[in-house]
PDB file of C-alpha atoms in Angstrom:
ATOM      1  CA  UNK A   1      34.579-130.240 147.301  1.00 30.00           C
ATOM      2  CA  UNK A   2      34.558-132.316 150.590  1.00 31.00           C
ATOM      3  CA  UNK A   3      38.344-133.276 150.274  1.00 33.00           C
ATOM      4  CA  UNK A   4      38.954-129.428 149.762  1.00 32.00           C
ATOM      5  CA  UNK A   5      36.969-128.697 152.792  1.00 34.00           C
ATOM      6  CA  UNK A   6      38.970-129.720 155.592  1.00 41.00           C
ATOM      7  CA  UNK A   7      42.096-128.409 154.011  1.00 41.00           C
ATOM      8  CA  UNK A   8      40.288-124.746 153.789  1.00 43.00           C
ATOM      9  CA  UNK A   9      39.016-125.104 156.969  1.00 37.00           C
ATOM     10  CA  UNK A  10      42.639-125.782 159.010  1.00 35.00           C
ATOM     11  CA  UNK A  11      43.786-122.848 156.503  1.00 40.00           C
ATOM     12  CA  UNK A  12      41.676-120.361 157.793  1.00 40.00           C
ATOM     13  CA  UNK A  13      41.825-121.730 161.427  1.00 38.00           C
ATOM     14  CA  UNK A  14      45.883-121.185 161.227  1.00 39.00           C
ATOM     15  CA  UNK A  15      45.255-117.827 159.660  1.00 39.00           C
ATOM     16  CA  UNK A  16      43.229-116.638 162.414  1.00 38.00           C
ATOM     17  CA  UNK A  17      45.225-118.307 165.146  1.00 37.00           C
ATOM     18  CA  UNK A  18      48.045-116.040 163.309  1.00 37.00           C
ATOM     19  CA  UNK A  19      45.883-113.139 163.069  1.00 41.00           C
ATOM     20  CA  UNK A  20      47.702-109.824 165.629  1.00 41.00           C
ATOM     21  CA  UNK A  21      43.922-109.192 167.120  1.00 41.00           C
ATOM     22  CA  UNK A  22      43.372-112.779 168.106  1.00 40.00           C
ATOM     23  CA  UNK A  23      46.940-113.792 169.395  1.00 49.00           C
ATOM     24  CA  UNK A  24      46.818-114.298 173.105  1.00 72.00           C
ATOM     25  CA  UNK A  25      48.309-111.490 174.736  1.00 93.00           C
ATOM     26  CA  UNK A  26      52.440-112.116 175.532  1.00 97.00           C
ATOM     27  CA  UNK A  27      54.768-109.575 177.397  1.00 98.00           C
ATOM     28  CA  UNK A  28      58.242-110.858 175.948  1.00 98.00           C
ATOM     29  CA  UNK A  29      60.643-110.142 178.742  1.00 98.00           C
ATOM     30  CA  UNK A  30      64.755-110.519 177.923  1.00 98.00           C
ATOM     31  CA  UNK A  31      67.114-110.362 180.454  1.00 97.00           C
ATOM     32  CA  UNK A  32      70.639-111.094 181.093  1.00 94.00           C
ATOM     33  CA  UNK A  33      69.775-114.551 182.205  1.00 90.00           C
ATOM     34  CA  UNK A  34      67.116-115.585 179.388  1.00 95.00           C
ATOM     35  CA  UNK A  35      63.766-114.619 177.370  1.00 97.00           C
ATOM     36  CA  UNK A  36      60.479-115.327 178.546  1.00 96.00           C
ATOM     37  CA  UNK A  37      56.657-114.747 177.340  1.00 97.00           C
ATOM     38  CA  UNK A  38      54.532-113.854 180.190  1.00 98.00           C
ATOM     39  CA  UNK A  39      50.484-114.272 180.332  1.00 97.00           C
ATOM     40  CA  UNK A  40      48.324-112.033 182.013  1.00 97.00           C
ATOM     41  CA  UNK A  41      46.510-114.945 183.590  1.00 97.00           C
ATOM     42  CA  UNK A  42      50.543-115.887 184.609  1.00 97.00           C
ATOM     43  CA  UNK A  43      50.887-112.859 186.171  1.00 98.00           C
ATOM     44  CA  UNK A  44      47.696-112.045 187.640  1.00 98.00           C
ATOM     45  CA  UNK A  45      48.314-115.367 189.571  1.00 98.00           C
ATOM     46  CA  UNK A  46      51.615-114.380 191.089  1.00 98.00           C
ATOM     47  CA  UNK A  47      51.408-113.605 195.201  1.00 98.00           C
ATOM     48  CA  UNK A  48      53.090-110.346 194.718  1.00 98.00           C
ATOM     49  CA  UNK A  49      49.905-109.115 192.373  1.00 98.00           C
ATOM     50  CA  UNK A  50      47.865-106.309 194.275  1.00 98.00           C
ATOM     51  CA  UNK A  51      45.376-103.671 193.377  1.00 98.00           C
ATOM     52  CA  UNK A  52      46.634-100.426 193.065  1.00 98.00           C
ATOM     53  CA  UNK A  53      45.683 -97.023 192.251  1.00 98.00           C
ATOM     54  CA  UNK A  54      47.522 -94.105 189.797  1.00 98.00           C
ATOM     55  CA  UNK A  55      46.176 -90.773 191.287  1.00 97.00           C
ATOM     56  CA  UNK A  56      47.193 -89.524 188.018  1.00 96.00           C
ATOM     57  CA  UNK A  57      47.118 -91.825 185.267  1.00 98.00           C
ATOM     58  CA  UNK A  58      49.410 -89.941 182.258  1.00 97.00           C
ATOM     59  CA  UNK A  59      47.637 -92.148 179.543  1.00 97.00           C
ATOM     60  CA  UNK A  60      44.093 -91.574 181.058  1.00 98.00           C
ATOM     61  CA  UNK A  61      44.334 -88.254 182.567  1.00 96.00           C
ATOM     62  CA  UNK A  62      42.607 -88.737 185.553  1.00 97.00           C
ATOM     63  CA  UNK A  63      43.076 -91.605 188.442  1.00 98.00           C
ATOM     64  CA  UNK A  64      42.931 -95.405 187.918  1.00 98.00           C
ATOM     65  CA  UNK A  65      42.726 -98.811 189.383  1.00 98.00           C
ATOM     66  CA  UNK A  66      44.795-101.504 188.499  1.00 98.00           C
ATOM     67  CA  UNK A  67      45.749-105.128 189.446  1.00 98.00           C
ATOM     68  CA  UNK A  68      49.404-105.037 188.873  1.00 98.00           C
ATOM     69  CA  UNK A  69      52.711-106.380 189.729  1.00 98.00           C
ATOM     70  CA  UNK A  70      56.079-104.618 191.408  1.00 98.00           C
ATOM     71  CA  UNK A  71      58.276-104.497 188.245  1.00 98.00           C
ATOM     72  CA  UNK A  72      61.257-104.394 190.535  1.00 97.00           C
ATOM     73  CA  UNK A  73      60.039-108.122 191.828  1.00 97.00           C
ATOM     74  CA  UNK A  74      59.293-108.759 188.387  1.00 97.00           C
ATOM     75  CA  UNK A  75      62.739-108.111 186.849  1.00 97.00           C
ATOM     76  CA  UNK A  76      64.769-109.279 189.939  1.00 95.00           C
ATOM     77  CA  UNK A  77      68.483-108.093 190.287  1.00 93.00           C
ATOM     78  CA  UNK A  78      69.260-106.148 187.438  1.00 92.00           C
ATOM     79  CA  UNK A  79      73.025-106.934 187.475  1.00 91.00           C
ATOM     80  CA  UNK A  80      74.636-105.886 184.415  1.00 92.00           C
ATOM     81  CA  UNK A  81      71.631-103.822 182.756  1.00 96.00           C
ATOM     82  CA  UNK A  82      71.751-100.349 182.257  1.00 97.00           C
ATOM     83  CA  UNK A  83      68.953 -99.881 180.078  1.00 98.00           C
ATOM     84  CA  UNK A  84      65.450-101.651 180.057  1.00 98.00           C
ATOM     85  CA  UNK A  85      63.736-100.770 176.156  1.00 98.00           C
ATOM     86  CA  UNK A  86      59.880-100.714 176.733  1.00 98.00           C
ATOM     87  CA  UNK A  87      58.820-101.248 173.555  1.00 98.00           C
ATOM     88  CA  UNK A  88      54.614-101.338 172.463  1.00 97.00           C
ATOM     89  CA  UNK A  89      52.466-102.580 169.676  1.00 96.00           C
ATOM     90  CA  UNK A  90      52.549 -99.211 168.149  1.00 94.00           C
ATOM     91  CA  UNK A  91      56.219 -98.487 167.761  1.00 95.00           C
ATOM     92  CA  UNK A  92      56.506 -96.946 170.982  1.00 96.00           C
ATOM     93  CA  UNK A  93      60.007 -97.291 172.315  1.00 97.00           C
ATOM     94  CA  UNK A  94      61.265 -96.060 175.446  1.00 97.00           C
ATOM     95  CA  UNK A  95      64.481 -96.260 177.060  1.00 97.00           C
ATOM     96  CA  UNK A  96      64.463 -96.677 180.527  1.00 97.00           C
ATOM     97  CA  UNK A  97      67.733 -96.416 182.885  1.00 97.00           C
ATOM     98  CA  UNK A  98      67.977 -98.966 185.150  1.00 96.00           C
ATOM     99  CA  UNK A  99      68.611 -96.868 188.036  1.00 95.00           C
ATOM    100  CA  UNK A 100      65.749 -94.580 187.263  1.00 95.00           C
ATOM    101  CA  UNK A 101      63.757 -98.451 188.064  1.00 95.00           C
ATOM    102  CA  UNK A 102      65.699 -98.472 191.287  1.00 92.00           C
ATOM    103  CA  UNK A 103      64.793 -94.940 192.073  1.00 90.00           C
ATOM    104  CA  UNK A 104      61.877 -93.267 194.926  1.00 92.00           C
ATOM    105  CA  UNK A 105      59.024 -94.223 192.188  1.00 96.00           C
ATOM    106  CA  UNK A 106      57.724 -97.096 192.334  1.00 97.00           C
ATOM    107  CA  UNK A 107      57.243 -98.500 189.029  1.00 98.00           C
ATOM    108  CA  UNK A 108      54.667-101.341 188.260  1.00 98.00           C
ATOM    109  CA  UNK A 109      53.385-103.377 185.188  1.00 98.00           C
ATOM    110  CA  UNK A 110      49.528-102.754 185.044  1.00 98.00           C
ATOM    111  CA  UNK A 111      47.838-106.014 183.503  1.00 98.00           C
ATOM    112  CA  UNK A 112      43.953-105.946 181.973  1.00 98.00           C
ATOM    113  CA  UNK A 113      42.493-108.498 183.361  1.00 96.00           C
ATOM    114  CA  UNK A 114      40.618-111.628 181.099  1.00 92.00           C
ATOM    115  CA  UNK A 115      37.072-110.128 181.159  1.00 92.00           C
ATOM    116  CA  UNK A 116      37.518-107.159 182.886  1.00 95.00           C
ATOM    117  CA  UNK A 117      38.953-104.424 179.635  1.00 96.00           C
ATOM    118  CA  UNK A 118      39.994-101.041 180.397  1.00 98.00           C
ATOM    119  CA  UNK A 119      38.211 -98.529 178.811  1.00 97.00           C
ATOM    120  CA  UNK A 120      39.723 -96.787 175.809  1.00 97.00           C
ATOM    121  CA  UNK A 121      41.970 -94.312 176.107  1.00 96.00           C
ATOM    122  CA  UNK A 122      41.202 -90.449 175.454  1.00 93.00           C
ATOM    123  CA  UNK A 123      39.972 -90.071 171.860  1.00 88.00           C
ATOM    124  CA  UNK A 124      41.149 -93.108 170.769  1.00 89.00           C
ATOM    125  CA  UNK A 125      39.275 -96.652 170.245  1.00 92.00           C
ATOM    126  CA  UNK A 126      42.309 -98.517 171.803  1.00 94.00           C
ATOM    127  CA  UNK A 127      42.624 -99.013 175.300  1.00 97.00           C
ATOM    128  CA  UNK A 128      46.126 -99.113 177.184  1.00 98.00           C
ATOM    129  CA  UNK A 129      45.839-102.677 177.502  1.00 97.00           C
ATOM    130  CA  UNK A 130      46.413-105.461 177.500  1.00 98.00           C
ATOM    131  CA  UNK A 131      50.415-104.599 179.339  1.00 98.00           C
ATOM    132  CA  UNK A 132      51.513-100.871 180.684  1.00 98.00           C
ATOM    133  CA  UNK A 133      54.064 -99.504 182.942  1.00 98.00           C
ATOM    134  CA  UNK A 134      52.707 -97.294 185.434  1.00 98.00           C
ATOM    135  CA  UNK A 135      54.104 -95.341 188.815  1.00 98.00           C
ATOM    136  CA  UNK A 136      53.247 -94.679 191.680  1.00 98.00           C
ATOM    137  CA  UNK A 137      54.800 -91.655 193.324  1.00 97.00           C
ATOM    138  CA  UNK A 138      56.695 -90.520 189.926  1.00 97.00           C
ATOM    139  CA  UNK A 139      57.426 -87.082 190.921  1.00 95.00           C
ATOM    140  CA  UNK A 140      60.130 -88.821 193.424  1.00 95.00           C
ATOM    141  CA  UNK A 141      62.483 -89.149 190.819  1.00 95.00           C
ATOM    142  CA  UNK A 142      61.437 -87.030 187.979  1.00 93.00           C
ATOM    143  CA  UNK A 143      59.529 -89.674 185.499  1.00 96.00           C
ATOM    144  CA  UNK A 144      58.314 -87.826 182.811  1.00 95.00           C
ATOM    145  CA  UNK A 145      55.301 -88.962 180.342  1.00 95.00           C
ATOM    146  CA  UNK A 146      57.118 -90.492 178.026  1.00 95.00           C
ATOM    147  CA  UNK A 147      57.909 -93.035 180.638  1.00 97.00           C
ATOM    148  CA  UNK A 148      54.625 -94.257 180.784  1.00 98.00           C
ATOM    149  CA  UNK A 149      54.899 -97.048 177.969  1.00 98.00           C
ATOM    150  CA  UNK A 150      51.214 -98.656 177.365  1.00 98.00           C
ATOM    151  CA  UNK A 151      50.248-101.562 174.985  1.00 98.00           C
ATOM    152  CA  UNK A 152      53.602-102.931 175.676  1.00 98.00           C
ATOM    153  CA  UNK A 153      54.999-105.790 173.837  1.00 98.00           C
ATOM    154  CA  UNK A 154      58.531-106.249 175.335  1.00 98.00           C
ATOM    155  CA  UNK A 155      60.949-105.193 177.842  1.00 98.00           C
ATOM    156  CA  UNK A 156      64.794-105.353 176.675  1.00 98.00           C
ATOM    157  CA  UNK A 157      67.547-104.830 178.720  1.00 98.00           C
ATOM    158  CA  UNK A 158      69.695-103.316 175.897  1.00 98.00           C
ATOM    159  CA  UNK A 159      72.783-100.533 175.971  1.00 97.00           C
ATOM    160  CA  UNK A 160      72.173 -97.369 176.738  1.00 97.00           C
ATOM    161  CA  UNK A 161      71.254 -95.230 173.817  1.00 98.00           C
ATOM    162  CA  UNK A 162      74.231 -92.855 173.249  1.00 97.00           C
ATOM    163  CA  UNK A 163      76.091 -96.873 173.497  1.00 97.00           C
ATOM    164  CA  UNK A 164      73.787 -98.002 171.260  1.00 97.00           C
ATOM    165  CA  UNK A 165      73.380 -95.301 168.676  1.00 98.00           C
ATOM    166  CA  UNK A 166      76.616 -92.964 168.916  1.00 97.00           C
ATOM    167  CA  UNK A 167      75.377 -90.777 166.199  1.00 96.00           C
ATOM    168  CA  UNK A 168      73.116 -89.301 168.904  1.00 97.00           C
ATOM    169  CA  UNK A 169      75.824 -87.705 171.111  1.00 97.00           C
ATOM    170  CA  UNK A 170      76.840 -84.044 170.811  1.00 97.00           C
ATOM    171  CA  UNK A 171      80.355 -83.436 169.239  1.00 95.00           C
ATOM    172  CA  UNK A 172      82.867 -84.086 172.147  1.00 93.00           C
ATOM    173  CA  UNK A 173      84.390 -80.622 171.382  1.00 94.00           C
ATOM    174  CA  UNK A 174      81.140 -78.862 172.607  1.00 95.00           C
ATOM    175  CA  UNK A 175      81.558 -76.388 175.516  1.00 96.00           C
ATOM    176  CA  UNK A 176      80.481 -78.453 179.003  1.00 94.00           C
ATOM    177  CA  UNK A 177      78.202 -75.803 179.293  1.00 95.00           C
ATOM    178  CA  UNK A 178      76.704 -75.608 176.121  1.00 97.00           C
ATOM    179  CA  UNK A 179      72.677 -76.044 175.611  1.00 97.00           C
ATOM    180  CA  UNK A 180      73.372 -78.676 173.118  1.00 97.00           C
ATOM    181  CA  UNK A 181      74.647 -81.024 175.513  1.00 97.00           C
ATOM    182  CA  UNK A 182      71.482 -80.961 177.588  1.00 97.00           C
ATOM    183  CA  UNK A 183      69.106 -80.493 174.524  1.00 97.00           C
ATOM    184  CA  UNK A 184      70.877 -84.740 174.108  1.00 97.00           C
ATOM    185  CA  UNK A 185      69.526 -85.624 177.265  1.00 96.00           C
ATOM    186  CA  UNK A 186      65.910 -84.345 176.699  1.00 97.00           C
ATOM    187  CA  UNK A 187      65.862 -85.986 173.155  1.00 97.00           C
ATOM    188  CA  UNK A 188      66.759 -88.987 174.534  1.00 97.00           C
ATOM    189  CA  UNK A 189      63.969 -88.734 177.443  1.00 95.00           C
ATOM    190  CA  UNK A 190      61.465 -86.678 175.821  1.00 95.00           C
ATOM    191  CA  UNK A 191      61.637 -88.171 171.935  1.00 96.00           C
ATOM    192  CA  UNK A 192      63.417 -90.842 171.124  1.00 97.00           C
ATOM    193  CA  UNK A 193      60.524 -92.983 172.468  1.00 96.00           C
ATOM    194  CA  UNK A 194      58.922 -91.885 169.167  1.00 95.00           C
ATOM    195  CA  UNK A 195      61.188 -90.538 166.510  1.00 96.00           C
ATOM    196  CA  UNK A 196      64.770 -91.939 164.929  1.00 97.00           C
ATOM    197  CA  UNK A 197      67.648 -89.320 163.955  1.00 97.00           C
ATOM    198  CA  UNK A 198      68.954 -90.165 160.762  1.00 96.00           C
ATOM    199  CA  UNK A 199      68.582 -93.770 161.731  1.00 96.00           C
ATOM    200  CA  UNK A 200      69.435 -93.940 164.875  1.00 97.00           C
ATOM    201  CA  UNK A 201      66.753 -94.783 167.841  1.00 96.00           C
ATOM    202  CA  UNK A 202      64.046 -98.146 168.057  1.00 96.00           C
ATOM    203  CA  UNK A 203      61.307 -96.215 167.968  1.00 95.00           C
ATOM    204  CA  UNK A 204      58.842 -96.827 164.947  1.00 94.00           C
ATOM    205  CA  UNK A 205      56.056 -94.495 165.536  1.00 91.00           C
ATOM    206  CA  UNK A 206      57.178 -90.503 164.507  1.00 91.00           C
ATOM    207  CA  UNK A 207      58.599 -89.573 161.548  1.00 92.00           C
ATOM    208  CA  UNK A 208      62.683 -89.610 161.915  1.00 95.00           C
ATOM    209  CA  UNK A 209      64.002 -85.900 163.017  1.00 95.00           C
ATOM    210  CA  UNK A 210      67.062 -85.822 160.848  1.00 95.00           C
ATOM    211  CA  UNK A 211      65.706 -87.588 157.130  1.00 94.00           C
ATOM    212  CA  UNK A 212      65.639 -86.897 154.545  1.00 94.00           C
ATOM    213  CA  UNK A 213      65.773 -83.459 155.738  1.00 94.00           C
ATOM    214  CA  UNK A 214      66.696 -81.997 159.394  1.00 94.00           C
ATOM    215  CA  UNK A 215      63.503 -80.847 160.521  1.00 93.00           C
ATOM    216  CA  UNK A 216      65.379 -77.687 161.128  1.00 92.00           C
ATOM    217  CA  UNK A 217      65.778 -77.492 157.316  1.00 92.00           C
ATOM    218  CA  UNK A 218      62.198 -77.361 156.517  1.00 91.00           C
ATOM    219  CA  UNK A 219      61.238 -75.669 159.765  1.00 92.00           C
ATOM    220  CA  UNK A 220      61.667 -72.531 161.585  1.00 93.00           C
ATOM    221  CA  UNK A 221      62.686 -72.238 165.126  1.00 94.00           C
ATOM    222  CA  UNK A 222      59.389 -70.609 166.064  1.00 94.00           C
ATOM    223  CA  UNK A 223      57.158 -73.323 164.568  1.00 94.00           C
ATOM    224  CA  UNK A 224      59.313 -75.997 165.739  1.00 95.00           C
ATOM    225  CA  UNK A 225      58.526 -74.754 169.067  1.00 95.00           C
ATOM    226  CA  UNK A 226      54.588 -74.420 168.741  1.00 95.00           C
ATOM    227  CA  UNK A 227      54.752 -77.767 167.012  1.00 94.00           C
ATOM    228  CA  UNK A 228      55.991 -79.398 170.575  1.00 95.00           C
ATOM    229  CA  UNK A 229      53.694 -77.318 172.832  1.00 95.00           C
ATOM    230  CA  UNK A 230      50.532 -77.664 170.592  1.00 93.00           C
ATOM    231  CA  UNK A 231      50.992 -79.748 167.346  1.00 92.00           C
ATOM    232  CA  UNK A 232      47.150 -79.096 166.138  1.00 90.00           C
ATOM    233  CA  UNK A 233      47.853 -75.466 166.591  1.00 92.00           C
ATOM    234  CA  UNK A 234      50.476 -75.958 163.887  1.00 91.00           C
ATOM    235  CA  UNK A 235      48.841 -78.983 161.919  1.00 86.00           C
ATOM    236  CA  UNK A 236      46.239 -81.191 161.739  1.00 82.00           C
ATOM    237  CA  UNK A 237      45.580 -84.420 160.126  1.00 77.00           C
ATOM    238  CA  UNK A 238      44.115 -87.733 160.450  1.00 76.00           C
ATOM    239  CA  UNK A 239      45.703 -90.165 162.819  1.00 74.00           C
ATOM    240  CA  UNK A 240      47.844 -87.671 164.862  1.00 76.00           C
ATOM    241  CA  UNK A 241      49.311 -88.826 167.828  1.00 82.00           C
ATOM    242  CA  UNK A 242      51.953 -86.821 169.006  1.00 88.00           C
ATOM    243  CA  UNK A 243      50.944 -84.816 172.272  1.00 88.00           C
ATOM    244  CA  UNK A 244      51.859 -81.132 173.092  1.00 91.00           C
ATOM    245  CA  UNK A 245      54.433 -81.256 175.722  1.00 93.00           C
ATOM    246  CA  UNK A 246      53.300 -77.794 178.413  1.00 94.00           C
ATOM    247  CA  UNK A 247      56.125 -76.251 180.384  1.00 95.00           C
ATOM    248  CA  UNK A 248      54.917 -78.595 183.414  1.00 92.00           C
ATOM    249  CA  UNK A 249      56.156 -81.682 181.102  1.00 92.00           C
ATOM    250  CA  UNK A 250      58.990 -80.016 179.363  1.00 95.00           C
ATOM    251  CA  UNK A 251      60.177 -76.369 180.762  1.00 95.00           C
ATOM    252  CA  UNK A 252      61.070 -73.547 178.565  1.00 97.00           C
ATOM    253  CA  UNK A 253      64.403 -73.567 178.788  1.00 97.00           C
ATOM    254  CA  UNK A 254      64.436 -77.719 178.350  1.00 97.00           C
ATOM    255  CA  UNK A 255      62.632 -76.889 174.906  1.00 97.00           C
ATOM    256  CA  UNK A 256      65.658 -74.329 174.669  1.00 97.00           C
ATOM    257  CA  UNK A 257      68.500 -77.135 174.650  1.00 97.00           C
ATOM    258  CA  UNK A 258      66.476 -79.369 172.626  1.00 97.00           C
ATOM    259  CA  UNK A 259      66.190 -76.904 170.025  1.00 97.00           C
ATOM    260  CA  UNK A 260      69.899 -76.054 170.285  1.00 97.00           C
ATOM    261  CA  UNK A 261      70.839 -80.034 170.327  1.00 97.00           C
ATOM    262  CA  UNK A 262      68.510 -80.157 167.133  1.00 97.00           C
ATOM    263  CA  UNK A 263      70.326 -77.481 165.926  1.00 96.00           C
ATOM    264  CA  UNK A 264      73.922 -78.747 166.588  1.00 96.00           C
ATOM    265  CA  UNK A 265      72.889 -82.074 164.839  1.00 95.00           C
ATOM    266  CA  UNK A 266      71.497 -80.352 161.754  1.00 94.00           C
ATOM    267  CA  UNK A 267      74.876 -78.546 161.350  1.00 92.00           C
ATOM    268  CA  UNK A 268      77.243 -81.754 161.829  1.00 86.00           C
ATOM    269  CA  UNK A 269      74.966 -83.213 158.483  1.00 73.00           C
TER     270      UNK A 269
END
């Protein structure tokens, strides 16, 4: 029993060094140039960290302070990169354009400080922590919710998505005018940060759009449409996460093209 000991005792002190809750917190950041795993205690200790504060904090829903750093300092020149892929602990993916970094908002990469937690976000136990992208000043260049990636893991600079996945465009002999074509553009902003169609997206968090069944298949129009403006008003369950998106977030006749994209696709299987 005493040579056994030891042995269990380095077992169990590898498990919990392995263990996803007792890891030390990493942001992996790759870019053209290289990978790198950032610290919040590395960060925090940059000269460019400064308190700010989010008037209106999407993930909190009221304002908030924050010690955080410029993500444009962070990243640097983003020669070459088109798309940055925010991707969290919870599947979360979104896919930001590069020039919507270089845009009026400023964005900035929120860090919890050691000994100083965030509280937990709205109805959850979780808090946004211990890595999220914030703005300040986001109605300067449109940055809508979904933008917003908390509990981040990584940042990617990766394709952009219609590159990446090409089963997401619209069939090139649609009408230039046609819904569909700007339905693509709000599935790619509004929810491929949390649902795949037929395969195609990062995201890990939704249930995919397209398999086994078009949601269109299973779903009508109407109910499609009160599921996105008020899921619980449609159904309930335990563990839901998906918000209602009001006209403020998505307008009516957004929610029109995405239907009619969703549409299109559904037709093309």
């Amino acid at each position: 029993m005493r040579r056994f000991l030891p042995a269990a005792l380095l077992w169990l002190a590898a498990l919990f060094a392995t263990a996803p809750g007792l890891r030390a917190a990493e942001l992996l950041l790759t870019l053209p140039g290289g990978a790198q795993r950032l610290t919040p205690e590395a960060l925090l200790a940059r000269p460019d960290a400064a308190r700010i504060t989010v008037p209106a904090d999407v993930a909190y829903h009221r304002a908030m302070s924050y010690r955080a750093v410029p993500l444009r300092a962070l990243l640097g020149p983003l020669d070459g990169v088109e798309t940055l892929e925010a991707k969290a602990t919870d599947g979360f993916a979104s896919q930001l354009p590069a020039a919507l970094l270089q845009a009026g908002a400023e964005p900035w990469l929120a860090v919890e400080e050691p000994g100083a937690p965030w509280p937990a976000l709205p109805g959850k136990s979780a808090n946004a922590g211990p890595f999220y992208l914030v703005w300040l000043r986001p109605e300067q260049a449109g940055i809508s919710p979904e933008q917003w990636p908390y509990a981040l893991a990584s940042l990617t600079a990766v394709a952009p998505p219609l590159r990446r996945w090409p089963s997401l465009g619209v069939d090139a002999g649609l009408a230039p005018d046609d819904p569909a074509r700007r339905g693509q553009e709000v599935f790619v902003t509004q929810c491929l940060a949390c649902h795949r169609l037929a395969g195609a997206g990062a995201a890990e968090m939704g249930p995919d759009l397209a398999r086994p069944m078009p949601a269109l298949a299973y779903m009508t129009e109407p109910g499609l449409r009160a599921l996105i403006r008020d899921p619980k008003s449609v159904r309930d369950w335990p563990g839901q996460q998906m918000p209602g998106f009001s006209p403020a977030v998505l307008p009516e006749a957004e929610l029109d093209a995405l239907i009619a994209y969703l549409r299109h696709q559904a037709a093309r299987r």
